[in-house]
PDB file of C-alpha atoms in Angstrom:
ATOM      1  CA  UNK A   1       1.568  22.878  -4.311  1.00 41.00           C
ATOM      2  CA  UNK A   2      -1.482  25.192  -4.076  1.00 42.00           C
ATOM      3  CA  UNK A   3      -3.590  25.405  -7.064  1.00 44.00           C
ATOM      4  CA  UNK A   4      -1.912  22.350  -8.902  1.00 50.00           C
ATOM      5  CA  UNK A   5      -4.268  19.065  -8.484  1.00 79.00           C
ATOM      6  CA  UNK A   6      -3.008  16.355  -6.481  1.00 91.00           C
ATOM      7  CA  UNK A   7      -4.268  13.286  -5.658  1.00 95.00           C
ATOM      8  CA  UNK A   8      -2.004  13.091  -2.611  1.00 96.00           C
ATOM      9  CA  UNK A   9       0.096  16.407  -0.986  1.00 95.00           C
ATOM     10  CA  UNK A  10       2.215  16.152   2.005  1.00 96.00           C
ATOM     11  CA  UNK A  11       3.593  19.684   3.286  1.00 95.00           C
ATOM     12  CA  UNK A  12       6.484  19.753   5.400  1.00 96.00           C
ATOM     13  CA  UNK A  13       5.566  16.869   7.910  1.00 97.00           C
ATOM     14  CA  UNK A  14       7.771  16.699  10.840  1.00 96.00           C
ATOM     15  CA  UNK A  15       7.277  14.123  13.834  1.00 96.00           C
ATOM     16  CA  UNK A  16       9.402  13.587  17.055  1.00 95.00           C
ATOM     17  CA  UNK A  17       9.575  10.931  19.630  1.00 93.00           C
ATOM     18  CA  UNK A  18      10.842  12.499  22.662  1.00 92.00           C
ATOM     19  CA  UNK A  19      14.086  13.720  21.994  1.00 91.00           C
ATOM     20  CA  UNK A  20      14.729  11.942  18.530  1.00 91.00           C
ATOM     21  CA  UNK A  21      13.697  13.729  15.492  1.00 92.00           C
ATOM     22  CA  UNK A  22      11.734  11.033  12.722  1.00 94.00           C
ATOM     23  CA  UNK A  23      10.574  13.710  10.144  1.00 96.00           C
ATOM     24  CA  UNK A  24      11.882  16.962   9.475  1.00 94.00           C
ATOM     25  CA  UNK A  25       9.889  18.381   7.143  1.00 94.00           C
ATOM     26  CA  UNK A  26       8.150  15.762   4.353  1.00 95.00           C
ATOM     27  CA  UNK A  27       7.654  17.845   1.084  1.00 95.00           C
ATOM     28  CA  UNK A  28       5.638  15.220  -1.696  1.00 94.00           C
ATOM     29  CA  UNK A  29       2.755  15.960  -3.950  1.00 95.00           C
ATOM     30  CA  UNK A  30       1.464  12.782  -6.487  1.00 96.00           C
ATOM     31  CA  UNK A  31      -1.049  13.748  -9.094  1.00 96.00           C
ATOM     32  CA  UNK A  32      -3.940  11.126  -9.865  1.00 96.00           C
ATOM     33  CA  UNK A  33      -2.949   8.116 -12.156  1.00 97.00           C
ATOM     34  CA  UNK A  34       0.494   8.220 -10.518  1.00 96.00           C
ATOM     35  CA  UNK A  35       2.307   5.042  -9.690  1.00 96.00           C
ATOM     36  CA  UNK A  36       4.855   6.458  -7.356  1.00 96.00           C
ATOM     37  CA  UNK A  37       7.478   4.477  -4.773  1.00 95.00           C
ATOM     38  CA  UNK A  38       9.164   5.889  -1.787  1.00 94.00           C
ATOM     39  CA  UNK A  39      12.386   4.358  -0.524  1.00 92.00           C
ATOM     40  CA  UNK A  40      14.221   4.483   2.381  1.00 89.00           C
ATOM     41  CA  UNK A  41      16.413   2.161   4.486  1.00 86.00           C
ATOM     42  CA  UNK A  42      15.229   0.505   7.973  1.00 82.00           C
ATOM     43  CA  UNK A  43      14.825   3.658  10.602  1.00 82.00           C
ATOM     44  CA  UNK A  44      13.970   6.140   7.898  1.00 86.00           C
ATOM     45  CA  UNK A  45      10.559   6.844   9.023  1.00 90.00           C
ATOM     46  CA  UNK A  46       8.953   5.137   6.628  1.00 91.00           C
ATOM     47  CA  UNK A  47       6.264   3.593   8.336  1.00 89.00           C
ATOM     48  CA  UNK A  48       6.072   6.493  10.838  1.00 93.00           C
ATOM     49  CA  UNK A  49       4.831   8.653   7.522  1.00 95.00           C
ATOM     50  CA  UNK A  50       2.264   6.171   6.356  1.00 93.00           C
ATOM     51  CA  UNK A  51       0.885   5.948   9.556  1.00 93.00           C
ATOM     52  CA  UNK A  52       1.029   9.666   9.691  1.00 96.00           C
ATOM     53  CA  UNK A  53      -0.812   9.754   5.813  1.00 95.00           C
ATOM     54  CA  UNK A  54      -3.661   6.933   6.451  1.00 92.00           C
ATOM     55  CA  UNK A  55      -4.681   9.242   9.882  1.00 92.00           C
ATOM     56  CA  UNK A  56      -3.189   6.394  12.446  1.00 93.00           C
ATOM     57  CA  UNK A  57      -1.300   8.983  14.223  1.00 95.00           C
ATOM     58  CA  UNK A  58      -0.834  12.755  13.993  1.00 96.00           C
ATOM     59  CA  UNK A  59       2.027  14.774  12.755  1.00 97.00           C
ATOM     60  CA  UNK A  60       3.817  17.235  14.930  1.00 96.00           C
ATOM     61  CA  UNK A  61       4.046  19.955  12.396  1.00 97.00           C
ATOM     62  CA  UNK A  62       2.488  20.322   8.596  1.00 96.00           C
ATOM     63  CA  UNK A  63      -0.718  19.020   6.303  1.00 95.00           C
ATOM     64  CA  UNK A  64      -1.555  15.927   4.808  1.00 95.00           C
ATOM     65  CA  UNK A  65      -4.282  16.086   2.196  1.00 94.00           C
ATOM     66  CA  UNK A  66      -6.078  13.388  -0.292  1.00 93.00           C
ATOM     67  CA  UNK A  67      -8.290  13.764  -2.711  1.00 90.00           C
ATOM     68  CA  UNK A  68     -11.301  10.812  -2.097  1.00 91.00           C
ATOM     69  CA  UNK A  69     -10.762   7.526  -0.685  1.00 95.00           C
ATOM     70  CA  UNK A  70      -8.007   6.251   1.337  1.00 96.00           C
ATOM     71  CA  UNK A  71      -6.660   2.717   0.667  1.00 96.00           C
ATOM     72  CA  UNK A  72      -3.868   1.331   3.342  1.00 95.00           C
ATOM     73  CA  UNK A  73      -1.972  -2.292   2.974  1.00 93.00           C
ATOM     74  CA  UNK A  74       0.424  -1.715   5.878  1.00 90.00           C
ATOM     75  CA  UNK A  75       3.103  -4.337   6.257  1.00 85.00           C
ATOM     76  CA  UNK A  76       2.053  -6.363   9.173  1.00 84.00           C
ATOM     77  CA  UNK A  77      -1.093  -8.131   7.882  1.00 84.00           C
ATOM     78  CA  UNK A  78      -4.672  -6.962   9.937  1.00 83.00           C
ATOM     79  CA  UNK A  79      -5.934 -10.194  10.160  1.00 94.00           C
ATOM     80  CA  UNK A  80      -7.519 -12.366  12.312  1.00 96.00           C
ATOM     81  CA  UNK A  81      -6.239 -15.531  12.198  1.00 96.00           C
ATOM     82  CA  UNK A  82      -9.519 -17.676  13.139  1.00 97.00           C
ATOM     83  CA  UNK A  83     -11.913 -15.859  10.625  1.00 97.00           C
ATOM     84  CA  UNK A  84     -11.866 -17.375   7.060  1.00 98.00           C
ATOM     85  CA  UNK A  85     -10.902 -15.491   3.770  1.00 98.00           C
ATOM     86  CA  UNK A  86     -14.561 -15.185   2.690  1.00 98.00           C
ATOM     87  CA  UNK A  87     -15.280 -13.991   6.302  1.00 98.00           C
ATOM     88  CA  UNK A  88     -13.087 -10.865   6.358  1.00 98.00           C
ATOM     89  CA  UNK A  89     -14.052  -9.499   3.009  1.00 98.00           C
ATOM     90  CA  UNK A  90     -18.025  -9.752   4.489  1.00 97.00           C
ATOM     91  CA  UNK A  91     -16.592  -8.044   7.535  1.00 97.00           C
ATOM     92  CA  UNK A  92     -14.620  -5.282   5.461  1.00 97.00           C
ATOM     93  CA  UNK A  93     -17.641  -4.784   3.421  1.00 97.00           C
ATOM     94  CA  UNK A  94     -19.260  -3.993   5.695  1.00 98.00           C
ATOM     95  CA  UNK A  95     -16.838  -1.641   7.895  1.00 96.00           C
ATOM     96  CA  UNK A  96     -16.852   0.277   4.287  1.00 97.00           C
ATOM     97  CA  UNK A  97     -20.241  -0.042   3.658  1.00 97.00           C
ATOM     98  CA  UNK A  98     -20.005  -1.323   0.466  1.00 97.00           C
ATOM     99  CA  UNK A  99     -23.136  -2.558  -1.425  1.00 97.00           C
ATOM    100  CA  UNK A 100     -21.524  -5.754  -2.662  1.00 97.00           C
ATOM    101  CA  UNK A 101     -18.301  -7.826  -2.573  1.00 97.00           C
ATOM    102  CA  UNK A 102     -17.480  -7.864  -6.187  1.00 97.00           C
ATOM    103  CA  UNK A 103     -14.448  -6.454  -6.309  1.00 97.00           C
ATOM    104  CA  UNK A 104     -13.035  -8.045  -3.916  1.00 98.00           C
ATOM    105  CA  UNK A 105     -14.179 -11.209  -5.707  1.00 97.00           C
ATOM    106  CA  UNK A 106     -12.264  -9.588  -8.765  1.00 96.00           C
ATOM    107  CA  UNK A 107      -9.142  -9.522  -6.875  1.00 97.00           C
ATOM    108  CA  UNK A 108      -9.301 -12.797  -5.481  1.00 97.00           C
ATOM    109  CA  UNK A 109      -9.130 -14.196  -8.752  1.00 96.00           C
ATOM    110  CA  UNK A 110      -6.724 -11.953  -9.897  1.00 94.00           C
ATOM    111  CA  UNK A 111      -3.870 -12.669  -7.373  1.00 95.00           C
ATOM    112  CA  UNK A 112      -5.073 -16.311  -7.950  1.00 95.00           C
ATOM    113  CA  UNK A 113      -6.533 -17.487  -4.443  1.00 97.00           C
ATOM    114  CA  UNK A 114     -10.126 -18.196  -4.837  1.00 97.00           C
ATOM    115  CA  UNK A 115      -9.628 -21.969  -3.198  1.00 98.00           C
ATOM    116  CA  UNK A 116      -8.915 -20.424  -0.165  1.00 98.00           C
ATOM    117  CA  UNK A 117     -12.305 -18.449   0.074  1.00 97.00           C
ATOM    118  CA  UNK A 118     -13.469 -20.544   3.149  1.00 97.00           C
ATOM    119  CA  UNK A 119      -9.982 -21.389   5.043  1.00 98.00           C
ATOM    120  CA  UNK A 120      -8.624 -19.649   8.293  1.00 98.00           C
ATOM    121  CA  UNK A 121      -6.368 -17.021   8.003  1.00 97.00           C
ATOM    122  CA  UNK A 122      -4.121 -19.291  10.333  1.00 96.00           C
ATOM    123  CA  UNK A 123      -3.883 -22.133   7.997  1.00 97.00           C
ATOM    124  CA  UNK A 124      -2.686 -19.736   4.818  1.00 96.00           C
ATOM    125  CA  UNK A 125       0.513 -19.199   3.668  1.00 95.00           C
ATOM    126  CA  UNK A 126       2.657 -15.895   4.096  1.00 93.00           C
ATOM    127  CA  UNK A 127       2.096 -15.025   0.401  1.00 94.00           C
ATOM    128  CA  UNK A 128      -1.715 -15.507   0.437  1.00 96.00           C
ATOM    129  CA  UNK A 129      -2.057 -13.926   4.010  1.00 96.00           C
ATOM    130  CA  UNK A 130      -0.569 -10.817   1.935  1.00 95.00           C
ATOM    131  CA  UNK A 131      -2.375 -11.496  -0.685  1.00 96.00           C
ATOM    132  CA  UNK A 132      -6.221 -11.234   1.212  1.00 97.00           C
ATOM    133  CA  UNK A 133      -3.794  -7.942   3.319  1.00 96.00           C
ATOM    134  CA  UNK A 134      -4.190  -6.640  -0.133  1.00 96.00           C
ATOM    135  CA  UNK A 135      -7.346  -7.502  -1.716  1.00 97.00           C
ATOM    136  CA  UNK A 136      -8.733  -5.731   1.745  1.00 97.00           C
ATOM    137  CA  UNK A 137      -6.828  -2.291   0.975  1.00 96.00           C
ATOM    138  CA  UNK A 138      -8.265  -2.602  -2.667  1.00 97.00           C
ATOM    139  CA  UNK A 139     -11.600  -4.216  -2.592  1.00 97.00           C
ATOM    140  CA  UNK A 140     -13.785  -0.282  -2.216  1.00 97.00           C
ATOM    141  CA  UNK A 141     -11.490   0.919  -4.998  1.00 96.00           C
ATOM    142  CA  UNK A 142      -9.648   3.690  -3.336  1.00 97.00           C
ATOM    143  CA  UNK A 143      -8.298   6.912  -5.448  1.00 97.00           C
ATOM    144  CA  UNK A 144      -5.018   6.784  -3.080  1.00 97.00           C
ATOM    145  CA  UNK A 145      -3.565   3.672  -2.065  1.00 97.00           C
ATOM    146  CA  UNK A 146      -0.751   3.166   0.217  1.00 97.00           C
ATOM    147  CA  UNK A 147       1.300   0.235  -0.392  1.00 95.00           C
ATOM    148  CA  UNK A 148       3.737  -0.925   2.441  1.00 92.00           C
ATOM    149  CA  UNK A 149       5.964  -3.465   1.247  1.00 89.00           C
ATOM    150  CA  UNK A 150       2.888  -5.023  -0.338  1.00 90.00           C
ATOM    151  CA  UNK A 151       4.676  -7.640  -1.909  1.00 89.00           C
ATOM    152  CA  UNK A 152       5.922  -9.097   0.640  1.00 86.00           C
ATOM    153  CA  UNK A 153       5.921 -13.214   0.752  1.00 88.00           C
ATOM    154  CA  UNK A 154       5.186 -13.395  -3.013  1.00 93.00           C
ATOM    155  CA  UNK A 155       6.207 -15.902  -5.253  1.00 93.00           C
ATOM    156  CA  UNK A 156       7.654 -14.513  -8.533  1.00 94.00           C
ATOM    157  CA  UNK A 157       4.275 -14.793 -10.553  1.00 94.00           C
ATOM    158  CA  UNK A 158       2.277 -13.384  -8.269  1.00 94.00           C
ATOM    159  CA  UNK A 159       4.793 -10.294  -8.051  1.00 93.00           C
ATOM    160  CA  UNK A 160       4.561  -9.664 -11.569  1.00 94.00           C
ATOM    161  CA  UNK A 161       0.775  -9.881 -10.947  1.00 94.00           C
ATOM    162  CA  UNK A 162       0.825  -7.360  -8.406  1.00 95.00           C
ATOM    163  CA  UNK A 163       2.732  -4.893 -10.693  1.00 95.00           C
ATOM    164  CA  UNK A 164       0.274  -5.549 -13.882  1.00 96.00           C
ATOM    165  CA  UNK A 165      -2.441  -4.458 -11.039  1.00 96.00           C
ATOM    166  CA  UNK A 166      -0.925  -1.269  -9.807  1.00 96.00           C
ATOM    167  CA  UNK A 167      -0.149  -0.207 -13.163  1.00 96.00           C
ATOM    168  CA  UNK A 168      -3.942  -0.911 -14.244  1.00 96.00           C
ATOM    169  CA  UNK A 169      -4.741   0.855 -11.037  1.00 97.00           C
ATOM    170  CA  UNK A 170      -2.859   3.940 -12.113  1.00 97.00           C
ATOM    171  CA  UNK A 171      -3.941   3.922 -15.987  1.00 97.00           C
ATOM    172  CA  UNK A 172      -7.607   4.273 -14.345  1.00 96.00           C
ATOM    173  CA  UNK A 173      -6.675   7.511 -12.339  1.00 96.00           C
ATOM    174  CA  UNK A 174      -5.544   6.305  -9.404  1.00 97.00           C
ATOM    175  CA  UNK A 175      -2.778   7.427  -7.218  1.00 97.00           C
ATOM    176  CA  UNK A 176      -0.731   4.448  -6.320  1.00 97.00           C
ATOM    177  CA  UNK A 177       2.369   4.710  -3.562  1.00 97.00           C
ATOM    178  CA  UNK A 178       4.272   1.579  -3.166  1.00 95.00           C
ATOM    179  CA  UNK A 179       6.916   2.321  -0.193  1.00 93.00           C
ATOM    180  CA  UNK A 180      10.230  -0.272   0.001  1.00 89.00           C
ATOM    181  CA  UNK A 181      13.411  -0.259   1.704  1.00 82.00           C
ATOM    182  CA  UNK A 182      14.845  -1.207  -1.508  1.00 79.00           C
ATOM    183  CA  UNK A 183      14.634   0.575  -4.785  1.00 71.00           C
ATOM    184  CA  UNK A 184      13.176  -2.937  -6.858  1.00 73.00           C
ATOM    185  CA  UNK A 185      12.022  -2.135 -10.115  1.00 81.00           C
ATOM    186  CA  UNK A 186      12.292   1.371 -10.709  1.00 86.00           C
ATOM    187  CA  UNK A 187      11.376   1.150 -14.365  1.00 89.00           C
ATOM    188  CA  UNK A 188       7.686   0.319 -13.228  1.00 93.00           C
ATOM    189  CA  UNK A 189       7.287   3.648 -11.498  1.00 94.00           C
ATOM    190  CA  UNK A 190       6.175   6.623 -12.788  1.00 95.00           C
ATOM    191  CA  UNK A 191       8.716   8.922 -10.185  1.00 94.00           C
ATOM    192  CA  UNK A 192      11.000   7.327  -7.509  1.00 94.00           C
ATOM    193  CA  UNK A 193      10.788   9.467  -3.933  1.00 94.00           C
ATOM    194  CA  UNK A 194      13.921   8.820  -0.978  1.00 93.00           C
ATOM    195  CA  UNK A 195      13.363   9.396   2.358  1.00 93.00           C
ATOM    196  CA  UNK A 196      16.710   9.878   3.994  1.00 90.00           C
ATOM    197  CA  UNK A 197      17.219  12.037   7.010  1.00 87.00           C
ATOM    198  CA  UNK A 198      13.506  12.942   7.875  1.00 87.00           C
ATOM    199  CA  UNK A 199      13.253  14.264   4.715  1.00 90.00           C
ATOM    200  CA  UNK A 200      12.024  13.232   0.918  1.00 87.00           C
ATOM    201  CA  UNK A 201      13.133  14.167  -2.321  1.00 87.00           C
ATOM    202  CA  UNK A 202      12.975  13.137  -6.186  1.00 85.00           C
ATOM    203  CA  UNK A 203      15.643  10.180  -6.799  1.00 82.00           C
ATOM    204  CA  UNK A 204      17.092   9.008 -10.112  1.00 72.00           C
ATOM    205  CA  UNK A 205      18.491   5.923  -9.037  1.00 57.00           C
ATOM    206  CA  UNK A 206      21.777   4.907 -11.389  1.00 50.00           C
ATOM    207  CA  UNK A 207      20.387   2.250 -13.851  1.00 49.00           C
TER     208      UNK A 207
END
């Protein structure tokens, strides 16, 4: 990988818990205006590499680089559910220091929940409790973004949304990585990555 630009490299990651071997040596390298997915079933150490990618935990053995900002939806939302919609974005502006909140305005009316600007997080659906998960991953326009299951809880317009985004993401530079334990449509993706037994590698699924 050395002296080829990449948006996001990964270099033979390995990670153990105790005895039991997650990782075993995580090769991947995404150039910029990538839109990339990684598959792998339940137990493949999915999650255990994006935690390992966005800094949450470190890896035993190799490097993780990225080239600018980071950008992390992880599956389980990170909200609080007795602060309004409008009340996380000010609080997420802030945490990034951001001089305004208009992209995150921008995404609220793209994924189509602007009436729900001044409700509780505990009085929102599944699907627009993902949806403000994502606008907060998105809203200081990241170069890499990590996308687990990011979909999740969407009705079928708003997942077509979500796909016209990421690819608008990607046609701007960015590196997008949308991670799945299913292989869903595989004609969106630039390049199609398996993780299966601690280790990932290029897939061509059957079509």
């Amino acid at each position: 990988m050395a002296g080829t630009p990449h948006a996001l490299s990964v270099r033979d990651v390995h990670k153990s818990y105790g005895s039991h071997e997650v990782l075993r040596g995580v090769t991947l390298a995404l150039a910029p205006g990538t839109l990339a997915g990684l598959v792998g079933e339940n137990g493949a150490g999915k999650t255990t590499l994006l935690r390992i990618l966005c800094g949450q935990i470190a890896a035993d053995a190799g490097e993780v680089a990225h080239a600018g900002a980071l950008g992390y939806c992880p599956q389980e939302t990170v909200l609080n559910d007795f602060l309004t919609v409008e009340q996380h974005v000010r609080y997420f502006r802030a945490a990034y220091g951001l001089a305004d909140t208009a992209r995150a305005e921008e995404l609220i009316e793209e994924l189509h929940f602007a009436e729900y600007r001044h409700t509780r997080v505990d009085a929102l659906s599944g699907g627009t409790r993902q949806k403000l998960n994502l606008t907060l991953a998105l809203m200081h326009d990241p170069e890499v973004l990590l996308l687990d299951e990011p979909y999740q809880g969407f009705d079928w317009e708003t997942y077509l949304r979500f796909w016209e985004l990421a690819a608008r993401l990607r046609d701007r530079g960015r590196c997008v990585l949308v991670v799945s334990h299913m292989a869903w449509d595989t004609g969106r993706l630039d390049e199609l990555h398996r993780l299966r037994d601690g280790a990932a590698a290029r897939w061509e699924p059957a079509r």
